[in-house]
Amino acid sequence: MNIRTAWEGHGRIALVTLPLLTLAALAAIVILMNFRADQDEANRRIRIADQQIAISHVISEAALEIAAGDGVDDTIRNSLVMLDRDHYGLRYGNAALGVSGEHSATAERAFAAVEPVYDELRSVADRLAAGDESAAPAVVDATGAFRGSMAGLRSLLVDDASKRSATLLRVEVVMLLLAFLTTVIVFILAPEVKRRREEHRKLSRPSRPDHLTGLIRRDPLAERLQYAIARSAKLDEYASVLVVDVDGLTEINQRFGHAAGDRLLQELATRFKEVVRASDTVARLEDDRFAILIEGNHRAEDSGRVAEKLMAALELPTAAGAHELHPSVSIGIAVAPLDGTHPDDLLENAEVAMVSAKQLGGDTYQYYSPELKALTRGRLEMLDGLRRALSSDKQLRLAFQPKVDLRSGKVTGAEALIRWSHPEQGEILPGEFIPFAEETEVILGLGEWVIERACRQVAQWDTIGLDQLQVSVNVSARQFRNGDLAEVVAKAVADAGIEASRIQVELTEGALVDDIDRARETLAELQELGVTVAIDDFGTGYSSLSYLKRFPIDALKIDRSFVQELSPNSNEAAISTAIIALAHSLDLEVVAEGVEQAHQLAMLEELGCDTVQGFLFAKALPPADLEAFVGMASSPNAAAPRLGGRYVPSY
Ligand code: C2E
Ligand code: CA
Ligand code: CA
C-alpha cells in the first residue's frame, strides 16, 4: 500500500469517526457541567452544616451566661432565626442559599435522625428566649446533642461530595482524551477534506476543452485514464497512453507563420480522431503534444499498431497556404499495468518514450522501458555536468587538428575541436555530448566559449610567429539560427586583438536551409566582418547545390564517409569528383576530412582537392603539439613527416 492510499484509507475512517466523537464530546460537556453544579451545591451544604454548628455554639454560650445570672437578651432569639432559616433551607431547599433540598438516601436518613434533636433544641430554646431562665441548662444540653448529630450529618455530606469530585475527575480525564483524539483526527482529516473539495471542484467545473482543437486537456484525460486503468485491471486487459509530439512545429511556425501551425494542429486532431475507436480518447497536452488513451486491448503490442496507424494518417500532406506540409510525429507508448498504474506515472513514462523516439530522429514510435528512463536521467545529468563545466572553465579545452595544403605541403589551418574531461567519467568525446547540448540552450554557451578560446589561441600563436594559421570553429545549427553569431565572433575577435580573417566558421547544410533569408543575412554579416565560412560534412545533408551559389561561402568540407570509401570507380569517387569540380567552378576551396590512408590522399590529389585533414597527418592535438607539428611539416629536410611526397601520421 503506498502512502497515498494509506492516507485515503485513514481519511475515510476519520470521516466516519469525527461526527461520533463530536457528539460524545458534547455529551461529556453537558455531563461535566451538571457534575460541576452538583459539586458546588454539595460544598454549600457542608458550609451550611458548619454554620449550624457554629450558631448552636453561640446559643449554648448565651444559655450558659443566662444560667450564670445575666439577663435574657436578643442573642438567643436572633440566633434562633438564623438557625431556623439555615436548617430548613438545608433540609427542604432555599434558592437564596443555593441548595435544592434533594438528598441522597443516606443523607435523608441522617436528616431524619437530626430532626427530633433539632425539635428538642427548638422547644427549650424558645422557652429560654421567652424569658424562662430555668430552661438554660436544658438548652446547653440540647445544643450539645444537636452539634453531635449535625457533625454526623456533615461527615455524610463530606463523603458524598468527595465521591462526586472523584467522578468529576474521571469525566475530566475522559474529556481531555476526547479532545486529544478529535484534534488528531482533524489533522488526519484536513488533507482528505481538501482533496475531496478539489475533486468536487474539478467535477463540478469541467475543465474547458482546448480552444484550438476542441480536444480535452490534461486534467480530464488523467481522470479518464484513472477509470481506464481500474477497468482494464478488472477485465484483465491493457490500457495504454500514446504521447504524440509533432516534429519540428517550431520551424513550421517560423517558416509559414503561426496560423499555418495552428491549422496543422487542427488537422492532426481531426486525423487522430478518425484513426482511433470512438471509445478511445484524444487529448491535447501542450502546444505540439497530443495524448491518446486506448482501452480494451488484449495484447500490449496492440498500441504499437495504433501508433503505426497514426503515423500512416499523416502520409497525406497538409496545406500551409500555397505550400504543402509533410508533418511527422514522434510517439511514446506506456501500457498499464506494465508501465505504471497511476495516471501521472503512465503519462510521464509515455513522455519519456516520446523523447526517446524524438532522439532517434522523429517520425517513429517507442515503447517505454525503465532503461529509457535511466537514459533520460543520464541525459539530464550530462547537461547539468556541461553547465558546471562551462562555469568552472577547468574541464573543457580545445584540441586542434591540422589542415594541410596539398600543393605546398604546409599546414595552413587547424580545426578547433572541443574536449571535455569529466571529473568522474574522464574524457568524453564531443559526439557524446554535443547532440544533447544542441537540444538545449547549453550549446549557445558552449559555442561562445569555443569561439572565444579559439580567438585567444590565435592571438597566442601570433606571438610565436604562427601568424598564417587559420582556425576553424564548429558552429551548431541552433547557434547559427540564434541570430547573434556575427556579434559573438566580432566581440571575441576584438577582445583577442586578432584579424577576423584568421577565424573560419564551419556550418552544416542543415543550419543553412532552415530559414534561407535569415541564413543569408547572418552569412553576409560574417562576410562583412571578414570571417570565412565552410560547409561541414558536405554531401550528407540536403546537398542542394543550388544554394551554394546564393550564399557567400568560402569552402566545402567533403564528409569523412565519402573519403573513407574512396577507391577508383567507386560511387564515392564519382561523388567526390563531382563535388570538387562543382566547388571549383564556384571558386570554393575543397577540404577533404577524415583522410586516413595514403591511397585516399593519392586519389584526392588526383581529383584536385585543395586541402586535407585526417589521422593520416595528425589527430586533434593540444596547442603545443600542433606547434611542433607545424614546425616539422614546414621543415624541408627528411626528418619532416614526408614519405615519398606524402605525410605520415606523427601523432
Ligand atoms: P566534425 O566537425 O566533422 O569534426 C571532425 C571529427 O572527425 C572530429 O571528431 C575529428 O577528431 C574526427 N576525425 C578527424 N580526422 C579523422 C580521421 O581521419 N578518421 C576519423 N575516423 N575521424 C577523424 P570529434 O573531435 O570527436 O568531433 C566530433 C564532432 O563533434 C565534430 O564533427 C563536430 O560536429 C562536433 N564538435 C566537435 N567540437 C565541436 C565544437 O567545438 N562545437 C560544436 N558545435 N561541435 C563540435
Ligand atoms: Ca567540423
Ligand atoms: Ca565534418
XYZ file of C-alpha atoms and ligand atoms in Angstrom:
699
model
C 0.000 0.000 0.000
C 1.529 3.326 -0.937
C 1.323 6.488 1.075
C -1.452 7.954 -0.983
C -3.874 5.047 -0.460
C -2.919 4.871 3.214
C -3.933 8.486 3.596
C -7.130 7.893 1.761
C -7.982 4.884 4.000
C -7.334 6.835 7.177
C -9.212 9.784 5.841
C -12.316 7.672 5.268
C -12.190 6.244 8.819
C -11.729 9.753 10.120
C -14.724 10.944 8.145
C -16.972 8.444 9.985
C -15.448 8.816 13.443
C -15.337 12.570 13.599
C -19.112 13.210 13.934
C -19.376 10.442 16.549
C -16.509 11.889 18.505
C -18.027 15.356 18.337
C -21.322 14.022 19.726
C -19.508 12.219 22.516
C -17.577 15.369 23.365
C -20.802 17.430 23.502
C -22.476 14.872 25.810
C -19.400 14.871 28.009
C -19.529 18.666 28.293
C -23.192 18.545 29.437
C -22.420 15.853 32.000
C -19.404 17.763 33.191
C -21.428 20.935 33.703
C -24.059 19.005 35.718
C -21.372 17.455 37.831
C -19.824 20.838 38.466
C -23.179 22.270 39.667
C -23.753 19.262 41.950
C -20.283 19.585 43.359
C -20.820 23.281 44.135
C -24.097 22.506 45.881
C -22.502 19.755 47.964
C -19.864 22.217 49.133
C -22.540 24.759 50.009
C -24.377 22.138 52.122
C -21.223 21.422 54.102
C -20.734 25.134 54.717
C -24.350 25.445 55.963
C -23.869 22.465 58.290
C -20.732 24.154 59.676
C -22.739 27.310 60.124
C -25.426 25.388 62.086
C -22.802 24.018 64.448
C -21.333 27.499 64.920
C -24.754 29.073 65.668
C -25.592 26.328 68.136
C -22.298 27.225 69.911
C -23.421 30.843 70.138
C -26.801 29.723 71.599
C -25.061 27.431 74.069
C -22.714 30.290 75.207
C -25.676 32.634 75.641
C -27.545 29.974 77.674
C -24.547 29.492 79.967
C -24.375 33.255 80.565
C -28.098 33.361 81.397
C -27.615 30.465 83.838
C -24.774 32.437 85.450
C -27.208 35.267 86.194
C -27.078 37.530 83.124
C -30.480 38.511 81.853
C -32.017 37.142 78.658
C -31.170 39.354 75.678
C -31.795 39.221 71.870
C -28.857 36.929 71.129
C -30.848 33.717 71.577
C -33.781 34.981 69.509
C -31.653 36.270 66.646
C -29.579 33.152 66.624
C -32.694 31.002 66.551
C -33.995 32.884 63.476
C -30.713 32.186 61.588
C -30.617 28.618 62.804
C -34.139 28.069 61.583
C -33.584 29.567 58.168
C -30.411 27.562 57.535
C -31.795 24.405 58.997
C -34.973 24.302 56.927
C -33.131 25.648 53.908
C -30.660 22.829 54.129
C -33.385 20.292 54.703
C -36.002 21.397 52.166
C -34.145 23.716 49.833
C -33.638 27.507 49.592
C -32.779 29.344 46.382
C -31.070 32.205 48.253
C -28.715 29.713 49.909
C -28.194 27.858 46.632
C -29.377 24.483 47.869
C -32.070 22.324 46.331
C -33.246 20.195 49.234
C -32.656 16.993 47.266
C -30.576 14.492 49.185
C -29.154 11.059 48.736
C -30.921 8.255 50.620
C -28.198 8.130 53.324
C -28.372 11.902 53.770
C -32.192 11.636 54.099
C -31.757 9.112 56.917
C -29.231 11.348 58.692
C -31.644 14.290 58.428
C -34.401 12.125 59.943
C -32.083 11.372 62.880
C -31.253 15.067 63.346
C -34.917 16.112 63.256
C -36.063 15.185 66.857
C -32.838 16.545 68.300
C -33.457 19.817 66.496
C -37.098 19.929 67.637
C -35.953 19.382 71.235
C -33.382 22.225 70.898
C -36.020 24.480 69.405
C -38.584 23.904 72.176
C -36.164 24.511 75.069
C -34.505 27.461 73.318
C -37.934 29.008 72.628
C -38.700 28.777 76.306
C -35.444 30.478 77.185
C -35.984 33.171 74.544
C -39.424 33.817 76.046
C -37.702 34.592 79.395
C -37.861 31.217 81.199
C -34.310 31.275 82.566
C -34.738 27.824 84.136
C -34.602 26.368 80.596
C -30.964 27.481 80.221
C -29.278 24.201 81.368
C -31.639 22.188 79.088
C -30.678 24.469 76.158
C -26.987 23.847 76.826
C -27.645 20.088 76.795
C -29.824 20.291 73.647
C -27.204 22.313 71.682
C -24.622 19.688 72.619
C -26.840 16.894 71.296
C -27.638 18.943 68.184
C -23.966 19.510 67.435
C -23.288 15.827 67.771
C -25.917 14.781 65.283
C -25.047 17.705 62.955
C -21.421 16.550 62.950
C -22.648 13.109 61.869
C -24.695 14.635 59.054
C -21.759 16.800 57.999
C -19.395 13.894 57.630
C -22.006 12.176 55.458
C -22.214 15.286 53.281
C -18.413 15.388 53.006
C -18.367 11.729 51.917
C -20.947 12.494 49.280
C -19.002 15.465 47.962
C -15.721 13.604 47.663
C -17.413 10.780 45.785
C -18.722 13.359 43.360
C -15.345 15.005 42.874
C -13.758 11.628 42.066
C -16.394 11.098 39.377
C -15.788 14.634 38.169
C -12.067 13.945 37.817
C -12.832 10.853 35.771
C -15.152 12.799 33.486
C -12.478 15.450 33.056
C -9.860 12.888 32.051
C -12.271 11.380 29.523
C -12.939 14.855 28.150
C -9.253 15.566 27.722
C -8.806 12.272 25.892
C -11.723 13.058 23.622
C -10.330 16.494 22.868
C -6.946 14.998 22.042
C -8.436 12.341 19.788
C -10.552 14.912 17.975
C -7.515 17.099 17.337
C -5.520 14.184 15.931
C -8.376 13.114 13.701
C -8.972 16.628 12.439
C -5.310 16.757 11.458
C -5.609 13.483 9.574
C -8.817 14.621 8.024
C -7.636 18.009 6.791
C -5.809 16.749 3.676
C -8.641 14.371 2.864
C -11.204 17.147 3.095
C -9.007 19.308 0.894
C -8.656 16.533 -1.662
C -12.414 15.957 -1.733
C -13.092 19.635 -2.162
C -10.573 19.719 -5.000
C -12.184 16.682 -6.587
C -15.586 18.210 -6.221
C -14.360 21.456 -7.747
C -12.932 19.588 -10.706
C -16.081 17.569 -11.254
C -18.445 20.472 -10.883
C -16.401 22.723 -13.198
C -15.383 20.520 -16.114
C -12.052 21.826 -17.394
C -12.656 23.648 -20.646
C -11.646 21.922 -23.868
C -8.760 23.223 -25.915
C -9.990 26.234 -27.904
C -7.951 25.353 -30.981
C -8.776 21.677 -31.484
C -11.802 21.155 -29.231
C -9.944 18.282 -27.575
C -9.906 17.733 -23.808
C -6.821 18.799 -21.839
C -4.517 17.071 -19.395
C -6.674 17.015 -16.229
C -9.781 15.394 -17.681
C -7.553 12.990 -19.569
C -5.860 11.960 -16.322
C -9.305 11.360 -14.822
C -10.391 9.139 -17.696
C -7.070 7.398 -17.521
C -7.683 6.577 -13.878
C -11.024 4.912 -14.701
C -9.479 3.137 -17.676
C -6.675 1.721 -15.530
C -9.142 0.438 -12.938
C -11.499 -1.030 -15.540
C -8.777 -2.750 -17.531
C -7.374 -4.263 -14.342
C -10.801 -5.751 -13.613
C -11.271 -7.059 -17.150
C -7.673 -8.283 -17.389
C -6.985 -6.006 -20.360
C -4.430 -3.310 -21.178
C -4.945 0.439 -21.226
C -2.264 2.467 -22.932
C -1.310 6.083 -23.355
C 0.338 7.345 -26.534
C 2.029 10.715 -26.236
C 2.270 12.167 -29.746
C 4.615 15.089 -30.384
C 4.691 16.928 -33.705
C 8.209 17.046 -35.151
C 9.564 20.498 -35.957
C 6.439 22.546 -35.214
C 8.609 25.485 -34.144
C 10.253 25.510 -37.574
C 6.855 25.258 -39.287
C 5.641 28.246 -37.257
C 8.774 30.184 -38.150
C 8.629 29.427 -41.860
C 4.918 29.572 -42.561
C 3.552 31.584 -39.642
C 1.589 30.627 -36.552
C -1.714 30.469 -38.393
C -0.316 27.652 -40.530
C 0.966 25.877 -37.407
C -2.473 26.191 -35.795
C -4.210 24.798 -38.869
C -1.799 21.897 -38.885
C -2.639 21.092 -35.258
C -6.356 21.183 -36.025
C -5.849 18.899 -38.996
C -3.813 16.471 -36.906
C -6.502 16.406 -34.197
C -9.102 15.501 -36.816
C -6.986 12.779 -38.371
C -6.107 11.265 -34.992
C -9.778 11.097 -34.034
C -10.539 9.334 -37.299
C -7.876 6.721 -36.666
C -8.834 5.676 -33.130
C -12.020 3.981 -31.958
C -14.884 6.078 -30.648
C -14.264 4.678 -27.170
C -10.647 5.923 -27.203
C -9.756 9.436 -26.083
C -7.691 12.055 -27.910
C -6.411 14.969 -25.812
C -4.084 17.918 -26.326
C -1.450 18.125 -23.598
C 0.589 21.120 -24.722
C 1.348 23.196 -27.802
C 2.578 20.480 -30.105
C 1.800 17.487 -27.919
C -1.211 15.188 -28.024
C -2.081 12.181 -25.889
C -4.269 9.278 -26.892
C -5.815 6.869 -24.421
C -6.549 3.424 -25.808
C -8.616 0.925 -23.883
C -9.652 -2.679 -24.214
C -6.506 -4.155 -25.726
C -5.802 -7.804 -25.107
C -2.159 -7.603 -26.099
C 0.353 -4.963 -25.020
C 1.673 -4.644 -28.587
C -1.718 -3.541 -29.956
C -0.866 0.062 -29.094
C 2.139 -0.104 -31.434
C -0.279 -0.872 -34.243
C -2.309 2.206 -33.325
C 0.910 4.266 -33.398
C 1.599 2.976 -36.917
C -1.913 3.921 -37.994
C -1.451 7.428 -36.563
C 1.778 7.836 -38.499
C 0.176 6.494 -41.661
C -2.613 9.054 -41.271
C -0.001 11.776 -41.798
C 1.186 10.476 -45.156
C -1.260 12.703 -46.992
C 0.256 16.187 -46.972
C -1.467 19.080 -45.247
C -1.728 22.548 -46.699
C 0.026 25.629 -45.350
C -1.104 28.414 -47.621
C 0.439 27.720 -51.013
C 2.844 25.184 -49.504
C 2.348 21.540 -48.756
C 3.483 20.271 -45.375
C 4.595 16.727 -44.708
C 4.406 16.653 -40.929
C 5.720 13.763 -38.906
C 5.312 12.829 -35.264
C 7.271 11.122 -32.506
C 5.183 8.769 -30.383
C 5.888 7.352 -26.911
C 3.800 4.499 -25.519
C 3.225 3.453 -21.915
C 0.972 0.495 -21.149
C -0.942 -0.091 -17.905
C -0.443 -2.079 -15.768
C 3.071 -2.904 -17.095
C 4.480 0.631 -17.085
C 2.518 2.082 -14.183
C -0.905 2.013 -12.569
C -1.252 5.692 -11.752
C -2.257 8.226 -14.429
C 0.635 10.588 -13.675
C 3.191 7.789 -13.872
C 1.809 6.496 -17.149
C 1.749 9.919 -18.766
C 5.254 10.675 -17.572
C 6.583 7.359 -18.860
C 4.881 7.807 -22.225
C 6.600 11.207 -22.458
C 9.977 9.650 -21.666
C 9.385 7.166 -24.510
C 8.337 10.023 -26.822
C 11.563 11.933 -26.107
C 13.475 8.792 -26.993
C 11.557 8.497 -30.290
C 12.480 12.125 -30.948
C 16.131 11.389 -30.310
C 16.012 8.622 -32.871
C 15.276 11.391 -35.366
C 11.498 11.547 -35.027
C 8.864 10.010 -37.306
C 8.821 6.847 -35.212
C 7.383 5.359 -32.035
C 8.928 3.898 -28.901
C 7.614 1.783 -26.059
C 8.530 2.912 -22.575
C 11.134 0.899 -20.672
C 12.889 1.539 -17.365
C 16.172 1.714 -19.322
C 14.771 4.669 -21.266
C 14.075 6.466 -18.036
C 17.666 5.858 -16.930
C 18.836 7.252 -20.290
C 16.735 10.365 -19.829
C 18.225 10.782 -16.407
C 21.684 10.283 -17.926
C 20.938 12.986 -20.467
C 19.836 15.449 -17.794
C 22.925 14.666 -15.719
C 25.100 15.187 -18.785
C 23.533 18.624 -19.377
C 23.995 19.565 -15.726
C 27.600 18.449 -15.919
C 28.137 20.559 -19.047
C 26.675 23.624 -17.361
C 29.036 23.105 -14.437
C 31.970 22.535 -16.783
C 31.200 25.811 -18.569
C 31.097 27.789 -15.361
C 34.188 26.143 -13.844
C 36.193 26.607 -17.078
C 38.605 23.860 -15.966
C 37.097 20.767 -17.540
C 36.855 21.987 -21.141
C 39.689 22.573 -23.561
C 40.269 22.832 -27.294
C 42.276 20.438 -29.416
C 43.455 21.425 -32.886
C 43.583 19.175 -35.928
C 45.908 20.465 -38.634
C 44.701 21.121 -42.183
C 47.363 20.612 -44.813
C 47.510 22.417 -48.143
C 48.085 19.753 -50.805
C 50.017 21.960 -53.213
C 52.503 23.480 -50.774
C 52.503 20.688 -48.183
C 52.141 23.323 -45.484
C 49.809 23.472 -42.524
C 47.527 26.362 -43.336
C 44.930 25.924 -40.674
C 43.551 23.858 -37.840
C 40.080 22.807 -36.798
C 39.256 23.519 -33.144
C 37.540 20.507 -31.581
C 36.190 20.603 -28.081
C 37.412 18.171 -25.411
C 35.786 17.536 -22.023
C 37.493 15.896 -19.024
C 34.583 14.968 -16.829
C 35.557 14.913 -13.102
C 34.106 11.398 -12.669
C 33.706 9.906 -16.129
C 37.051 11.032 -17.535
C 37.397 12.052 -21.188
C 34.089 12.401 -23.021
C 34.146 12.898 -26.796
C 32.039 15.656 -28.385
C 29.990 13.073 -30.284
C 28.579 12.026 -26.900
C 27.621 15.419 -25.505
C 27.238 17.877 -28.402
C 23.958 16.274 -29.601
C 22.465 16.663 -26.093
C 23.758 20.194 -25.771
C 22.251 21.017 -29.171
C 18.793 20.161 -27.872
C 19.050 22.948 -25.304
C 20.398 26.446 -24.873
C 23.577 24.926 -23.374
C 25.007 24.767 -26.894
C 24.931 28.572 -27.074
C 27.184 28.960 -24.029
C 29.398 26.190 -25.297
C 29.640 27.763 -28.753
C 30.616 31.150 -27.327
C 33.236 29.528 -25.155
C 34.768 27.751 -28.173
C 34.853 30.905 -30.293
C 36.415 32.943 -27.507
C 39.063 30.295 -26.772
C 39.907 29.806 -30.444
C 40.468 33.564 -30.834
C 42.711 33.666 -27.770
C 44.721 30.741 -29.170
C 45.179 32.550 -32.482
C 46.424 35.618 -30.590
C 48.903 33.453 -28.722
C 50.147 31.778 -31.917
C 50.676 35.220 -33.380
C 53.202 35.936 -30.640
C 55.336 32.902 -31.624
C 55.216 33.579 -35.338
C 52.442 31.204 -36.384
C 50.659 34.173 -37.880
C 49.353 32.467 -41.008
C 47.351 29.735 -39.280
C 43.592 29.964 -39.704
C 41.460 28.309 -37.019
C 38.044 26.897 -37.849
C 35.338 26.544 -35.229
C 32.254 24.359 -35.454
C 29.023 26.279 -35.028
C 25.859 24.326 -34.371
C 22.658 24.995 -36.277
C 20.967 26.281 -33.159
C 23.669 28.833 -32.526
C 23.623 29.914 -36.167
C 19.845 30.382 -36.022
C 20.071 32.263 -32.729
C 20.932 35.360 -34.757
C 23.809 36.819 -32.739
C 26.637 34.731 -34.215
C 28.352 37.618 -36.026
C 28.123 39.692 -32.863
C 29.664 36.921 -30.736
C 32.520 36.387 -33.214
C 33.136 40.140 -33.573
C 33.439 40.554 -29.826
C 35.772 37.556 -29.397
C 37.964 38.720 -32.273
C 38.145 42.254 -30.866
C 38.842 41.034 -27.304
C 41.705 38.859 -28.548
C 43.008 41.612 -30.831
C 43.245 39.450 -33.962
C 42.191 39.731 -37.597
C 38.710 38.298 -38.202
C 40.027 36.522 -41.310
C 42.010 34.214 -39.011
C 38.745 32.589 -37.974
C 36.655 30.269 -40.088
C 33.157 29.135 -39.171
C 32.095 25.563 -40.049
C 28.367 25.153 -40.601
C 26.319 22.158 -41.686
C 23.920 22.295 -44.596
C 21.000 21.827 -42.213
C 21.769 25.102 -40.470
C 21.538 26.970 -43.783
C 18.415 25.570 -45.397
C 16.082 26.016 -42.416
C 15.445 29.680 -42.973
C 17.153 30.754 -46.167
C 16.628 34.508 -45.777
C 17.880 34.594 -42.202
C 20.856 32.412 -43.175
C 21.830 34.736 -45.986
C 21.648 37.689 -43.605
C 23.878 36.076 -40.986
C 26.358 34.901 -43.635
C 26.533 38.418 -45.031
C 27.290 39.777 -41.560
C 30.091 37.245 -41.142
C 31.489 38.066 -44.564
C 31.480 41.749 -43.768
C 33.373 41.006 -40.596
C 35.997 39.120 -42.641
C 35.291 35.683 -41.193
C 35.283 32.845 -43.732
C 32.631 30.140 -43.878
C 32.970 26.442 -44.656
C 30.159 23.939 -45.190
C 30.880 20.963 -42.945
C 30.005 17.312 -43.642
C 29.128 18.222 -47.210
C 27.299 15.501 -49.064
C 25.481 14.035 -46.089
C 22.658 16.541 -45.854
C 20.432 18.153 -48.421
C 23.333 18.617 -50.834
C 21.167 21.054 -52.626
C 23.861 22.537 -54.766
C 21.730 25.452 -55.816
C 22.146 27.269 -52.525
C 25.910 27.205 -52.830
C 25.662 29.850 -55.492
C 23.351 32.029 -53.461
C 25.318 32.104 -50.226
C 28.644 33.816 -49.557
C 30.616 30.663 -48.778
C 34.370 30.080 -48.903
C 34.942 26.352 -48.550
C 33.338 22.914 -48.732
C 34.398 20.058 -46.485
C 33.745 16.704 -48.115
C 32.334 14.418 -45.482
C 34.501 11.709 -43.954
C 32.164 8.970 -45.162
C 32.976 9.732 -48.828
C 36.684 9.999 -48.223
C 36.750 6.695 -46.398
C 35.102 4.843 -49.278
C 37.330 6.398 -51.901
C 38.654 3.883 -54.403
C 38.837 4.008 -58.196
C 35.440 3.551 -59.860
C 33.500 3.700 -56.577
C 30.357 5.805 -56.283
C 32.117 7.857 -53.668
C 34.893 8.663 -56.105
C 32.296 9.841 -58.606
C 30.558 11.969 -55.982
C 33.851 13.444 -54.786
C 34.833 14.208 -58.354
C 31.524 15.994 -58.871
C 31.793 17.923 -55.615
C 35.316 19.055 -56.337
C 34.515 20.107 -59.873
C 31.410 21.944 -58.743
C 33.170 23.678 -55.858
C 35.966 24.828 -58.118
C 33.523 26.160 -60.656
C 32.051 28.246 -57.825
C 35.509 29.282 -56.716
C 35.280 27.432 -53.418
C 38.121 25.766 -51.565
C 37.653 21.994 -51.159
C 38.710 20.350 -47.928
C 38.647 16.564 -47.551
C 38.270 15.411 -43.978
C 38.908 12.021 -42.388
C 41.850 11.171 -44.612
C 43.360 8.077 -43.021
C 45.149 6.246 -45.778
C 47.756 7.013 -48.364
C 45.610 5.798 -51.261
C 42.815 8.155 -50.240
C 45.291 11.000 -50.234
C 46.599 9.989 -53.659
C 43.093 9.997 -55.146
C 42.218 13.347 -53.584
C 45.388 14.819 -55.012
C 44.498 13.451 -58.415
C 40.955 14.884 -58.189
C 42.427 18.301 -57.466
C 41.343 18.626 -53.830
C 42.886 21.694 -52.177
C 43.218 20.835 -48.521
C 43.277 17.617 -46.491
C 42.684 16.808 -42.864
C 42.759 13.439 -41.142
C 44.517 10.894 -38.989
C 46.988 10.257 -41.802
C 48.546 13.557 -40.767
C 47.516 14.079 -37.201
C 44.684 13.749 -34.757
C 43.340 16.757 -32.913
C 46.335 17.962 -30.865
C 46.983 20.097 -27.805
C 48.269 23.560 -28.898
C 51.927 22.779 -28.089
C 51.844 19.566 -30.178
C 50.244 21.411 -33.054
C 53.066 23.950 -32.896
C 55.581 21.091 -33.101
C 53.669 19.516 -35.994
C 53.641 22.766 -37.962
C 57.392 23.053 -37.428
C 58.029 19.546 -38.792
C 55.698 19.916 -41.747
C 57.360 23.100 -42.908
C 60.940 21.823 -42.448
C 62.439 20.994 -45.891
C 64.667 18.192 -44.610
C 63.958 14.462 -44.491
C 63.116 14.483 -40.795
C 59.894 16.172 -41.793
C 56.896 13.859 -41.980
C 57.114 13.415 -45.695
C 57.437 9.996 -47.183
C 57.592 9.664 -50.941
C 55.958 13.016 -51.190
C 53.320 12.044 -48.630
C 52.850 12.906 -44.998
C 52.796 10.144 -42.445
C 50.909 10.286 -39.196
C 53.013 11.758 -36.456
C 50.555 11.521 -33.601
P 33.347 17.270 -37.244
O 33.094 18.725 -37.251
O 33.070 16.531 -38.511
O 34.813 17.073 -36.751
C 35.687 16.118 -37.266
C 35.660 14.909 -36.436
O 36.287 13.851 -37.130
C 36.453 15.073 -35.137
O 35.864 14.257 -34.153
C 37.800 14.525 -35.533
O 38.575 14.089 -34.427
C 37.399 13.365 -36.399
N 38.430 12.995 -37.329
C 39.359 13.788 -37.889
N 40.161 13.083 -38.729
C 39.697 11.823 -38.721
C 40.065 10.614 -39.392
O 40.994 10.547 -40.162
N 39.348 9.491 -39.158
C 38.303 9.525 -38.294
N 37.634 8.401 -38.094
N 37.896 10.645 -37.630
C 38.585 11.787 -37.857
P 35.487 14.796 -32.760
O 36.520 15.725 -32.266
O 35.145 13.610 -31.937
O 34.199 15.630 -33.013
C 33.047 15.044 -33.455
C 32.040 16.055 -33.836
O 31.633 16.827 -32.708
C 32.534 17.091 -34.796
O 32.471 16.566 -36.085
C 31.590 18.211 -34.591
O 30.406 18.002 -35.285
C 31.331 18.115 -33.138
N 32.182 19.081 -32.444
C 33.457 18.947 -32.026
N 33.844 20.084 -31.429
C 32.831 20.949 -31.522
C 32.631 22.288 -31.105
O 33.517 22.959 -30.558
N 31.413 22.854 -31.341
C 30.414 22.161 -31.981
N 29.244 22.766 -32.188
N 30.568 20.895 -32.377
C 31.773 20.309 -32.168
Ca 33.853 20.328 -38.379
Ca 32.935 17.311 -40.523
